[in-house]
Amino acid sequence: MSANFEFFSIDPTSIIGTLLNTLILFMVLKHFLFDKVNAVLEARKNEVKQTYEDADTAKTAAEEMKAEYTEKLASAKEESAEIIKNASKKAQKRSDEIIDEAKAEAANLKNKAAADIEKEKKRAVNQIKDEISDIAISIAEKVVSKEIDQKTHEKLIEDFINEMDGQS
């Protein structure tokens, strides 16, 4: 039985040699490969970290720009509201000026019409005075042409007044 298991025999020198070979291989790999791989991994880690920092910086800048844009938009809305308000005030002021000018013109026309009416009234009164003078002259002619007593004289005056009332 021992002859069949000879290939399974444990040789301490082989084990130690294998362990030494593995240790040497590990040291060589560590010296030439692991340090370089770790350096590449560390560089990649730093690069990813820098990328995240840059992304955070860009995000912060974008948020600041968005806030600034929102503020400018609100400011523009306020400014446009102020412009509209001022334009409305100017339009209202101009409207009031036009109305005042129209009222002043209407008052001037009214005053001119009143002056024209007064002038026509004076002309009519003067015309009536002229007619009264003519009538008075014709009455005086009648009176001169005949002698009138007091009663006839009063009758003529009364007729004259009645005639005047009838004409006006």
PDB file of N, CA and C in Angstrom, residues 74-165:
ATOM      1  N   ALA A  74     -36.416  88.281 -12.814  1.00  0.00           N
ATOM      2  CA  ALA A  74     -37.333  88.986 -11.907  1.00  0.00           C
ATOM      3  C   ALA A  74     -37.120  90.490 -12.010  1.00  0.00           C
ATOM      4  N   SER A  75     -35.861  90.896 -12.086  1.00  0.00           N
ATOM      5  CA  SER A  75     -35.551  92.321 -12.226  1.00  0.00           C
ATOM      6  C   SER A  75     -36.105  92.865 -13.537  1.00  0.00           C
ATOM      7  N   ALA A  76     -35.975  92.091 -14.604  1.00  0.00           N
ATOM      8  CA  ALA A  76     -36.509  92.519 -15.907  1.00  0.00           C
ATOM      9  C   ALA A  76     -38.027  92.623 -15.855  1.00  0.00           C
ATOM     10  N   LYS A  77     -38.671  91.692 -15.160  1.00  0.00           N
ATOM     11  CA  LYS A  77     -40.135  91.758 -15.020  1.00  0.00           C
ATOM     12  C   LYS A  77     -40.534  93.004 -14.244  1.00  0.00           C
ATOM     13  N   GLU A  78     -39.802  93.289 -13.172  1.00  0.00           N
ATOM     14  CA  GLU A  78     -40.103  94.493 -12.391  1.00  0.00           C
ATOM     15  C   GLU A  78     -39.880  95.747 -13.223  1.00  0.00           C
ATOM     16  N   GLU A  79     -38.795  95.742 -13.987  1.00  0.00           N
ATOM     17  CA  GLU A  79     -38.487  96.902 -14.830  1.00  0.00           C
ATOM     18  C   GLU A  79     -39.562  97.095 -15.897  1.00  0.00           C
ATOM     19  N   SER A  80     -40.005  95.998 -16.498  1.00  0.00           N
ATOM     20  CA  SER A  80     -41.057  96.122 -17.521  1.00  0.00           C
ATOM     21  C   SER A  80     -42.364  96.590 -16.892  1.00  0.00           C
ATOM     22  N   ALA A  81     -42.650  96.121 -15.682  1.00  0.00           N
ATOM     23  CA  ALA A  81     -43.855  96.589 -14.993  1.00  0.00           C
ATOM     24  C   ALA A  81     -43.746  98.082 -14.700  1.00  0.00           C
ATOM     25  N   GLU A  82     -42.546  98.537 -14.309  1.00  0.00           N
ATOM     26  CA  GLU A  82     -42.325  99.963 -14.030  1.00  0.00           C
ATOM     27  C   GLU A  82     -42.474 100.787 -15.309  1.00  0.00           C
ATOM     28  N   ILE A  83     -41.939 100.270 -16.424  1.00  0.00           N
ATOM     29  CA  ILE A  83     -42.053 100.971 -17.706  1.00  0.00           C
ATOM     30  C   ILE A  83     -43.523 101.090 -18.103  1.00  0.00           C
ATOM     31  N   ILE A  84     -44.265 100.005 -17.948  1.00  0.00           N
ATOM     32  CA  ILE A  84     -45.697 100.027 -18.284  1.00  0.00           C
ATOM     33  C   ILE A  84     -46.430 101.002 -17.375  1.00  0.00           C
ATOM     34  N   LYS A  85     -46.076 101.002 -16.099  1.00  0.00           N
ATOM     35  CA  LYS A  85     -46.711 101.912 -15.141  1.00  0.00           C
ATOM     36  C   LYS A  85     -46.440 103.362 -15.529  1.00  0.00           C
ATOM     37  N   ASN A  86     -45.171 103.665 -15.867  1.00  0.00           N
ATOM     38  CA  ASN A  86     -44.816 105.026 -16.273  1.00  0.00           C
ATOM     39  C   ASN A  86     -45.520 105.426 -17.559  1.00  0.00           C
ATOM     40  N   ALA A  87     -45.600 104.497 -18.508  1.00  0.00           N
ATOM     41  CA  ALA A  87     -46.298 104.790 -19.766  1.00  0.00           C
ATOM     42  C   ALA A  87     -47.771 105.052 -19.507  1.00  0.00           C
ATOM     43  N   SER A  88     -48.364 104.283 -18.609  1.00  0.00           N
ATOM     44  CA  SER A  88     -49.774 104.501 -18.265  1.00  0.00           C
ATOM     45  C   SER A  88     -49.959 105.868 -17.611  1.00  0.00           C
ATOM     46  N   LYS A  89     -49.026 106.237 -16.718  1.00  0.00           N
ATOM     47  CA  LYS A  89     -49.112 107.549 -16.071  1.00  0.00           C
ATOM     48  C   LYS A  89     -49.003 108.664 -17.107  1.00  0.00           C
ATOM     49  N   LYS A  90     -48.043 108.517 -18.049  1.00  0.00           N
ATOM     50  CA  LYS A  90     -47.867 109.533 -19.085  1.00  0.00           C
ATOM     51  C   LYS A  90     -49.123 109.632 -19.951  1.00  0.00           C
ATOM     52  N   ALA A  91     -49.684 108.472 -20.298  1.00  0.00           N
ATOM     53  CA  ALA A  91     -50.894 108.469 -21.122  1.00  0.00           C
ATOM     54  C   ALA A  91     -52.046 109.126 -20.368  1.00  0.00           C
ATOM     55  N   GLN A  92     -52.178 108.823 -19.083  1.00  0.00           N
ATOM     56  CA  GLN A  92     -53.244 109.431 -18.285  1.00  0.00           C
ATOM     57  C   GLN A  92     -53.035 110.937 -18.182  1.00  0.00           C
ATOM     58  N   LYS A  93     -51.776 111.355 -17.972  1.00  0.00           N
ATOM     59  CA  LYS A  93     -51.467 112.779 -17.866  1.00  0.00           C
ATOM     60  C   LYS A  93     -51.801 113.481 -19.177  1.00  0.00           C
ATOM     61  N   ARG A  94     -51.411 112.876 -20.300  1.00  0.00           N
ATOM     62  CA  ARG A  94     -51.697 113.471 -21.613  1.00  0.00           C
ATOM     63  C   ARG A  94     -53.202 113.517 -21.843  1.00  0.00           C
ATOM     64  N   SER A  95     -53.898 112.468 -21.429  1.00  0.00           N
ATOM     65  CA  SER A  95     -55.356 112.438 -21.559  1.00  0.00           C
ATOM     66  C   SER A  95     -55.981 113.573 -20.758  1.00  0.00           C
ATOM     67  N   ASP A  96     -55.484 113.764 -19.536  1.00  0.00           N
ATOM     68  CA  ASP A  96     -55.997 114.864 -18.697  1.00  0.00           C
ATOM     69  C   ASP A  96     -55.704 116.209 -19.338  1.00  0.00           C
ATOM     70  N   GLU A  97     -54.497 116.346 -19.915  1.00  0.00           N
ATOM     71  CA  GLU A  97     -54.147 117.608 -20.582  1.00  0.00           C
ATOM     72  C   GLU A  97     -55.093 117.871 -21.758  1.00  0.00           C
ATOM     73  N   ILE A  98     -55.367 116.836 -22.543  1.00  0.00           N
ATOM     74  CA  ILE A  98     -56.258 116.991 -23.698  1.00  0.00           C
ATOM     75  C   ILE A  98     -57.658 117.380 -23.239  1.00  0.00           C
ATOM     76  N   ILE A  99     -58.112 116.733 -22.171  1.00  0.00           N
ATOM     77  CA  ILE A  99     -59.443 117.049 -21.637  1.00  0.00           C
ATOM     78  C   ILE A  99     -59.470 118.489 -21.131  1.00  0.00           C
ATOM     79  N   ASP A 100     -58.416 118.891 -20.412  1.00  0.00           N
ATOM     80  CA  ASP A 100     -58.353 120.275 -19.905  1.00  0.00           C
ATOM     81  C   ASP A 100     -58.328 121.279 -21.059  1.00  0.00           C
ATOM     82  N   GLU A 101     -57.556 120.966 -22.115  1.00  0.00           N
ATOM     83  CA  GLU A 101     -57.514 121.847 -23.275  1.00  0.00           C
ATOM     84  C   GLU A 101     -58.898 121.949 -23.925  1.00  0.00           C
ATOM     85  N   ALA A 102     -59.581 120.804 -24.029  1.00  0.00           N
ATOM     86  CA  ALA A 102     -60.922 120.798 -24.629  1.00  0.00           C
ATOM     87  C   ALA A 102     -61.887 121.604 -23.770  1.00  0.00           C
ATOM     88  N   LYS A 103     -61.768 121.463 -22.444  1.00  0.00           N
ATOM     89  CA  LYS A 103     -62.642 122.237 -21.546  1.00  0.00           C
ATOM     90  C   LYS A 103     -62.355 123.728 -21.678  1.00  0.00           C
ATOM     91  N   ALA A 104     -61.063 124.075 -21.762  1.00  0.00           N
ATOM     92  CA  ALA A 104     -60.692 125.485 -21.901  1.00  0.00           C
ATOM     93  C   ALA A 104     -61.207 126.035 -23.227  1.00  0.00           C
ATOM     94  N   GLU A 105     -61.080 125.248 -24.279  1.00  0.00           N
ATOM     95  CA  GLU A 105     -61.571 125.686 -25.591  1.00  0.00           C
ATOM     96  C   GLU A 105     -63.086 125.833 -25.568  1.00  0.00           C
ATOM     97  N   ALA A 106     -63.761 124.869 -24.898  1.00  0.00           N
ATOM     98  CA  ALA A 106     -65.221 124.954 -24.791  1.00  0.00           C
ATOM     99  C   ALA A 106     -65.612 126.201 -24.000  1.00  0.00           C
ATOM    100  N   ALA A 107     -64.865 126.495 -22.923  1.00  0.00           N
ATOM    101  CA  ALA A 107     -65.162 127.686 -22.124  1.00  0.00           C
ATOM    102  C   ALA A 107     -64.932 128.946 -22.957  1.00  0.00           C
ATOM    103  N   ASN A 108     -63.842 128.935 -23.757  1.00  0.00           N
ATOM    104  CA  ASN A 108     -63.587 130.086 -24.628  1.00  0.00           C
ATOM    105  C   ASN A 108     -64.708 130.257 -25.650  1.00  0.00           C
ATOM    106  N   LEU A 109     -65.132 129.127 -26.234  1.00  0.00           N
ATOM    107  CA  LEU A 109     -66.235 129.198 -27.206  1.00  0.00           C
ATOM    108  C   LEU A 109     -67.511 129.691 -26.534  1.00  0.00           C
ATOM    109  N   LYS A 110     -67.743 129.217 -25.311  1.00  0.00           N
ATOM    110  CA  LYS A 110     -68.932 129.633 -24.573  1.00  0.00           C
ATOM    111  C   LYS A 110     -68.865 131.130 -24.273  1.00  0.00           C
ATOM    112  N   ASN A 111     -67.681 131.582 -23.821  1.00  0.00           N
ATOM    113  CA  ASN A 111     -67.516 133.018 -23.531  1.00  0.00           C
ATOM    114  C   ASN A 111     -67.673 133.846 -24.798  1.00  0.00           C
ATOM    115  N   LYS A 112     -67.119 133.366 -25.907  1.00  0.00           N
ATOM    116  CA  LYS A 112     -67.243 134.080 -27.175  1.00  0.00           C
ATOM    117  C   LYS A 112     -68.705 134.127 -27.611  1.00  0.00           C
ATOM    118  N   ALA A 113     -69.396 132.986 -27.440  1.00  0.00           N
ATOM    119  CA  ALA A 113     -70.818 132.947 -27.795  1.00  0.00           C
ATOM    120  C   ALA A 113     -71.603 133.908 -26.911  1.00  0.00           C
ATOM    121  N   ALA A 114     -71.269 133.925 -25.617  1.00  0.00           N
ATOM    122  CA  ALA A 114     -71.960 134.852 -24.706  1.00  0.00           C
ATOM    123  C   ALA A 114     -71.674 136.292 -25.112  1.00  0.00           C
ATOM    124  N   ALA A 115     -70.414 136.573 -25.493  1.00  0.00           N
ATOM    125  CA  ALA A 115     -70.066 137.933 -25.928  1.00  0.00           C
ATOM    126  C   ALA A 115     -70.813 138.283 -27.213  1.00  0.00           C
ATOM    127  N   ASP A 116     -70.897 137.281 -28.139  1.00  0.00           N
ATOM    128  CA  ASP A 116     -71.639 137.521 -29.393  1.00  0.00           C
ATOM    129  C   ASP A 116     -73.113 137.763 -29.106  1.00  0.00           C
ATOM    130  N   ILE A 117     -73.652 137.001 -28.168  1.00  0.00           N
ATOM    131  CA  ILE A 117     -75.076 137.179 -27.799  1.00  0.00           C
ATOM    132  C   ILE A 117     -75.272 138.561 -27.192  1.00  0.00           C
ATOM    133  N   GLU A 118     -74.347 138.949 -26.313  1.00  0.00           N
ATOM    134  CA  GLU A 118     -74.450 140.270 -25.676  1.00  0.00           C
ATOM    135  C   GLU A 118     -74.345 141.367 -26.731  1.00  0.00           C
ATOM    136  N   LYS A 119     -73.448 141.171 -27.678  1.00  0.00           N
ATOM    137  CA  LYS A 119     -73.276 142.145 -28.748  1.00  0.00           C
ATOM    138  C   LYS A 119     -74.557 142.242 -29.589  1.00  0.00           C
ATOM    139  N   GLU A 120     -75.131 141.082 -29.923  1.00  0.00           N
ATOM    140  CA  GLU A 120     -76.379 141.071 -30.697  1.00  0.00           C
ATOM    141  C   GLU A 120     -77.524 141.695 -29.897  1.00  0.00           C
ATOM    142  N   LYS A 121     -77.505 141.426 -28.597  1.00  0.00           N
ATOM    143  CA  LYS A 121     -78.541 141.990 -27.733  1.00  0.00           C
ATOM    144  C   LYS A 121     -78.431 143.522 -27.727  1.00  0.00           C
ATOM    145  N   LYS A 122     -77.183 144.027 -27.603  1.00  0.00           N
ATOM    146  CA  LYS A 122     -76.986 145.476 -27.613  1.00  0.00           C
ATOM    147  C   LYS A 122     -77.399 146.063 -28.954  1.00  0.00           C
ATOM    148  N   ARG A 123     -77.056 145.333 -30.036  1.00  0.00           N
ATOM    149  CA  ARG A 123     -77.435 145.803 -31.366  1.00  0.00           C
ATOM    150  C   ARG A 123     -78.955 145.848 -31.500  1.00  0.00           C
ATOM    151  N   ALA A 124     -79.613 144.795 -30.959  1.00  0.00           N
ATOM    152  CA  ALA A 124     -81.081 144.754 -31.013  1.00  0.00           C
ATOM    153  C   ALA A 124     -81.668 145.885 -30.174  1.00  0.00           C
ATOM    154  N   VAL A 125     -81.075 146.118 -28.985  1.00  0.00           N
ATOM    155  CA  VAL A 125     -81.567 147.197 -28.121  1.00  0.00           C
ATOM    156  C   VAL A 125     -81.379 148.535 -28.828  1.00  0.00           C
ATOM    157  N   ASN A 126     -80.215 148.718 -29.454  1.00  0.00           N
ATOM    158  CA  ASN A 126     -79.969 149.965 -30.187  1.00  0.00           C
ATOM    159  C   ASN A 126     -80.952 150.121 -31.342  1.00  0.00           C
ATOM    160  N   GLN A 127     -81.242 149.002 -31.987  1.00  0.00           N
ATOM    161  CA  GLN A 127     -82.211 149.049 -33.098  1.00  0.00           C
ATOM    162  C   GLN A 127     -83.585 149.418 -32.558  1.00  0.00           C
ATOM    163  N   ILE A 128     -83.934 148.813 -31.415  1.00  0.00           N
ATOM    164  CA  ILE A 128     -85.233 149.139 -30.800  1.00  0.00           C
ATOM    165  C   ILE A 128     -85.251 150.598 -30.380  1.00  0.00           C
ATOM    166  N   LYS A 129     -84.123 151.077 -29.831  1.00  0.00           N
ATOM    167  CA  LYS A 129     -84.057 152.488 -29.442  1.00  0.00           C
ATOM    168  C   LYS A 129     -84.249 153.379 -30.659  1.00  0.00           C
ATOM    169  N   ASP A 130     -83.635 152.985 -31.776  1.00  0.00           N
ATOM    170  CA  ASP A 130     -83.799 153.761 -33.008  1.00  0.00           C
ATOM    171  C   ASP A 130     -85.268 153.777 -33.436  1.00  0.00           C
ATOM    172  N   GLU A 131     -85.890 152.589 -33.332  1.00  0.00           N
ATOM    173  CA  GLU A 131     -87.305 152.513 -33.708  1.00  0.00           C
ATOM    174  C   GLU A 131     -88.166 153.348 -32.754  1.00  0.00           C
ATOM    175  N   ILE A 132     -87.811 153.287 -31.463  1.00  0.00           N
ATOM    176  CA  ILE A 132     -88.561 154.080 -30.471  1.00  0.00           C
ATOM    177  C   ILE A 132     -88.382 155.563 -30.772  1.00  0.00           C
ATOM    178  N   SER A 133     -87.139 155.903 -31.122  1.00  0.00           N
ATOM    179  CA  SER A 133     -86.893 157.315 -31.463  1.00  0.00           C
ATOM    180  C   SER A 133     -87.736 157.722 -32.665  1.00  0.00           C
ATOM    181  N   ASP A 134     -87.794 156.832 -33.650  1.00  0.00           N
ATOM    182  CA  ASP A 134     -88.609 157.131 -34.844  1.00  0.00           C
ATOM    183  C   ASP A 134     -90.082 157.261 -34.464  1.00  0.00           C
ATOM    184  N   ILE A 135     -90.529 156.352 -33.612  1.00  0.00           N
ATOM    185  CA  ILE A 135     -91.936 156.416 -33.183  1.00  0.00           C
ATOM    186  C   ILE A 135     -92.175 157.676 -32.367  1.00  0.00           C
ATOM    187  N   ALA A 136     -91.220 157.999 -31.503  1.00  0.00           N
ATOM    188  CA  ALA A 136     -91.373 159.202 -30.675  1.00  0.00           C
ATOM    189  C   ALA A 136     -91.411 160.442 -31.554  1.00  0.00           C
ATOM    190  N   ILE A 137     -90.589 160.427 -32.581  1.00  0.00           N
ATOM    191  CA  ILE A 137     -90.587 161.564 -33.496  1.00  0.00           C
ATOM    192  C   ILE A 137     -91.922 161.641 -34.220  1.00  0.00           C
ATOM    193  N   SER A 138     -92.424 160.483 -34.654  1.00  0.00           N
ATOM    194  CA  SER A 138     -93.712 160.536 -35.360  1.00  0.00           C
ATOM    195  C   SER A 138     -94.828 160.936 -34.408  1.00  0.00           C
ATOM    196  N   ILE A 139     -94.749 160.537 -33.137  1.00  0.00           N
ATOM    197  CA  ILE A 139     -95.761 160.980 -32.161  1.00  0.00           C
ATOM    198  C   ILE A 139     -95.618 162.482 -31.949  1.00  0.00           C
ATOM    199  N   ALA A 140     -94.379 162.921 -31.863  1.00  0.00           N
ATOM    200  CA  ALA A 140     -94.171 164.354 -31.666  1.00  0.00           C
ATOM    201  C   ALA A 140     -94.714 165.136 -32.843  1.00  0.00           C
ATOM    202  N   GLU A 141     -94.551 164.587 -34.045  1.00  0.00           N
ATOM    203  CA  GLU A 141     -95.102 165.254 -35.224  1.00  0.00           C
ATOM    204  C   GLU A 141     -96.620 165.324 -35.139  1.00  0.00           C
ATOM    205  N   LYS A 142     -97.217 164.212 -34.671  1.00  0.00           N
ATOM    206  CA  LYS A 142     -98.682 164.203 -34.536  1.00  0.00           C
ATOM    207  C   LYS A 142     -99.101 165.206 -33.481  1.00  0.00           C
ATOM    208  N   VAL A 143     -98.322 165.232 -32.400  1.00  0.00           N
ATOM    209  CA  VAL A 143     -98.665 166.150 -31.319  1.00  0.00           C
ATOM    210  C   VAL A 143     -98.515 167.577 -31.814  1.00  0.00           C
ATOM    211  N   VAL A 144     -97.510 167.828 -32.554  1.00  0.00           N
ATOM    212  CA  VAL A 144     -97.276 169.171 -33.035  1.00  0.00           C
ATOM    213  C   VAL A 144     -98.367 169.540 -34.058  1.00  0.00           C
ATOM    214  N   SER A 145     -98.742 168.580 -34.855  1.00  0.00           N
ATOM    215  CA  SER A 145     -99.738 168.899 -35.877  1.00  0.00           C
ATOM    216  C   SER A 145    -101.102 169.146 -35.259  1.00  0.00           C
ATOM    217  N   LYS A 146    -101.400 168.626 -34.126  1.00  0.00           N
ATOM    218  CA  LYS A 146    -102.671 168.951 -33.484  1.00  0.00           C
ATOM    219  C   LYS A 146    -102.455 169.168 -32.014  1.00  0.00           C
ATOM    220  N   GLU A 147    -103.273 169.911 -31.477  1.00  0.00           N
ATOM    221  CA  GLU A 147    -103.199 170.221 -30.075  1.00  0.00           C
ATOM    222  C   GLU A 147    -103.817 169.079 -29.320  1.00  0.00           C
ATOM    223  N   ILE A 148    -103.108 168.647 -28.314  1.00  0.00           N
ATOM    224  CA  ILE A 148    -103.609 167.522 -27.550  1.00  0.00           C
ATOM    225  C   ILE A 148    -103.800 167.985 -26.125  1.00  0.00           C
ATOM    226  N   ASP A 149    -104.861 167.475 -25.605  1.00  0.00           N
ATOM    227  CA  ASP A 149    -105.067 167.751 -24.189  1.00  0.00           C
ATOM    228  C   ASP A 149    -104.351 166.676 -23.371  1.00  0.00           C
ATOM    229  N   GLN A 150    -104.465 166.775 -22.047  1.00  0.00           N
ATOM    230  CA  GLN A 150    -103.720 165.874 -21.144  1.00  0.00           C
ATOM    231  C   GLN A 150    -104.177 164.446 -21.336  1.00  0.00           C
ATOM    232  N   LYS A 151    -105.483 164.221 -21.485  1.00  0.00           N
ATOM    233  CA  LYS A 151    -105.996 162.858 -21.628  1.00  0.00           C
ATOM    234  C   LYS A 151    -105.519 162.228 -22.930  1.00  0.00           C
ATOM    235  N   THR A 152    -105.497 162.929 -23.974  1.00  0.00           N
ATOM    236  CA  THR A 152    -105.052 162.393 -25.251  1.00  0.00           C
ATOM    237  C   THR A 152    -103.553 162.076 -25.184  1.00  0.00           C
ATOM    238  N   HIS A 153    -102.824 162.965 -24.539  1.00  0.00           N
ATOM    239  CA  HIS A 153    -101.401 162.757 -24.392  1.00  0.00           C
ATOM    240  C   HIS A 153    -101.132 161.455 -23.621  1.00  0.00           C
ATOM    241  N   GLU A 154    -101.833 161.194 -22.518  1.00  0.00           N
ATOM    242  CA  GLU A 154    -101.679 159.972 -21.735  1.00  0.00           C
ATOM    243  C   GLU A 154    -102.093 158.766 -22.558  1.00  0.00           C
ATOM    244  N   LYS A 155    -103.129 158.919 -23.363  1.00  0.00           N
ATOM    245  CA  LYS A 155    -103.610 157.837 -24.230  1.00  0.00           C
ATOM    246  C   LYS A 155    -102.538 157.493 -25.252  1.00  0.00           C
ATOM    247  N   LEU A 156    -101.882 158.460 -25.832  1.00  0.00           N
ATOM    248  CA  LEU A 156    -100.830 158.213 -26.819  1.00  0.00           C
ATOM    249  C   LEU A 156     -99.644 157.481 -26.167  1.00  0.00           C
ATOM    250  N   ILE A 157     -99.294 157.895 -24.982  1.00  0.00           N
ATOM    251  CA  ILE A 157     -98.184 157.233 -24.270  1.00  0.00           C
ATOM    252  C   ILE A 157     -98.555 155.794 -23.965  1.00  0.00           C
ATOM    253  N   GLU A 158     -99.771 155.569 -23.508  1.00  0.00           N
ATOM    254  CA  GLU A 158    -100.234 154.213 -23.204  1.00  0.00           C
ATOM    255  C   GLU A 158    -100.245 153.353 -24.454  1.00  0.00           C
ATOM    256  N   ASP A 159    -100.735 153.903 -25.562  1.00  0.00           N
ATOM    257  CA  ASP A 159    -100.737 153.165 -26.828  1.00  0.00           C
ATOM    258  C   ASP A 159     -99.309 152.812 -27.254  1.00  0.00           C
ATOM    259  N   PHE A 160     -98.436 153.770 -27.067  1.00  0.00           N
ATOM    260  CA  PHE A 160     -97.036 153.546 -27.412  1.00  0.00           C
ATOM    261  C   PHE A 160     -96.431 152.390 -26.601  1.00  0.00           C
ATOM    262  N   ILE A 161     -96.708 152.387 -25.287  1.00  0.00           N
ATOM    263  CA  ILE A 161     -96.193 151.327 -24.396  1.00  0.00           C
ATOM    264  C   ILE A 161     -96.800 149.997 -24.790  1.00  0.00           C
ATOM    265  N   ASN A 162     -98.098 149.966 -25.065  1.00  0.00           N
ATOM    266  CA  ASN A 162     -98.753 148.725 -25.485  1.00  0.00           C
ATOM    267  C   ASN A 162     -98.162 148.218 -26.799  1.00  0.00           C
ATOM    268  N   GLU A 163     -97.890 149.148 -27.700  1.00  0.00           N
ATOM    269  CA  GLU A 163     -97.299 148.790 -28.991  1.00  0.00           C
ATOM    270  C   GLU A 163     -95.922 148.182 -28.784  1.00  0.00           C
ATOM    271  N   MET A 164     -95.140 148.734 -27.857  1.00  0.00           N
ATOM    272  CA  MET A 164     -93.808 148.228 -27.554  1.00  0.00           C
ATOM    273  C   MET A 164     -93.889 146.826 -26.948  1.00  0.00           C
ATOM    274  N   ASP A 165     -94.875 146.619 -26.060  1.00  0.00           N
ATOM    275  CA  ASP A 165     -95.059 145.295 -25.442  1.00  0.00           C
ATOM    276  C   ASP A 165     -95.427 144.267 -26.506  1.00  0.00           C
TER     277      ASP A 165
END
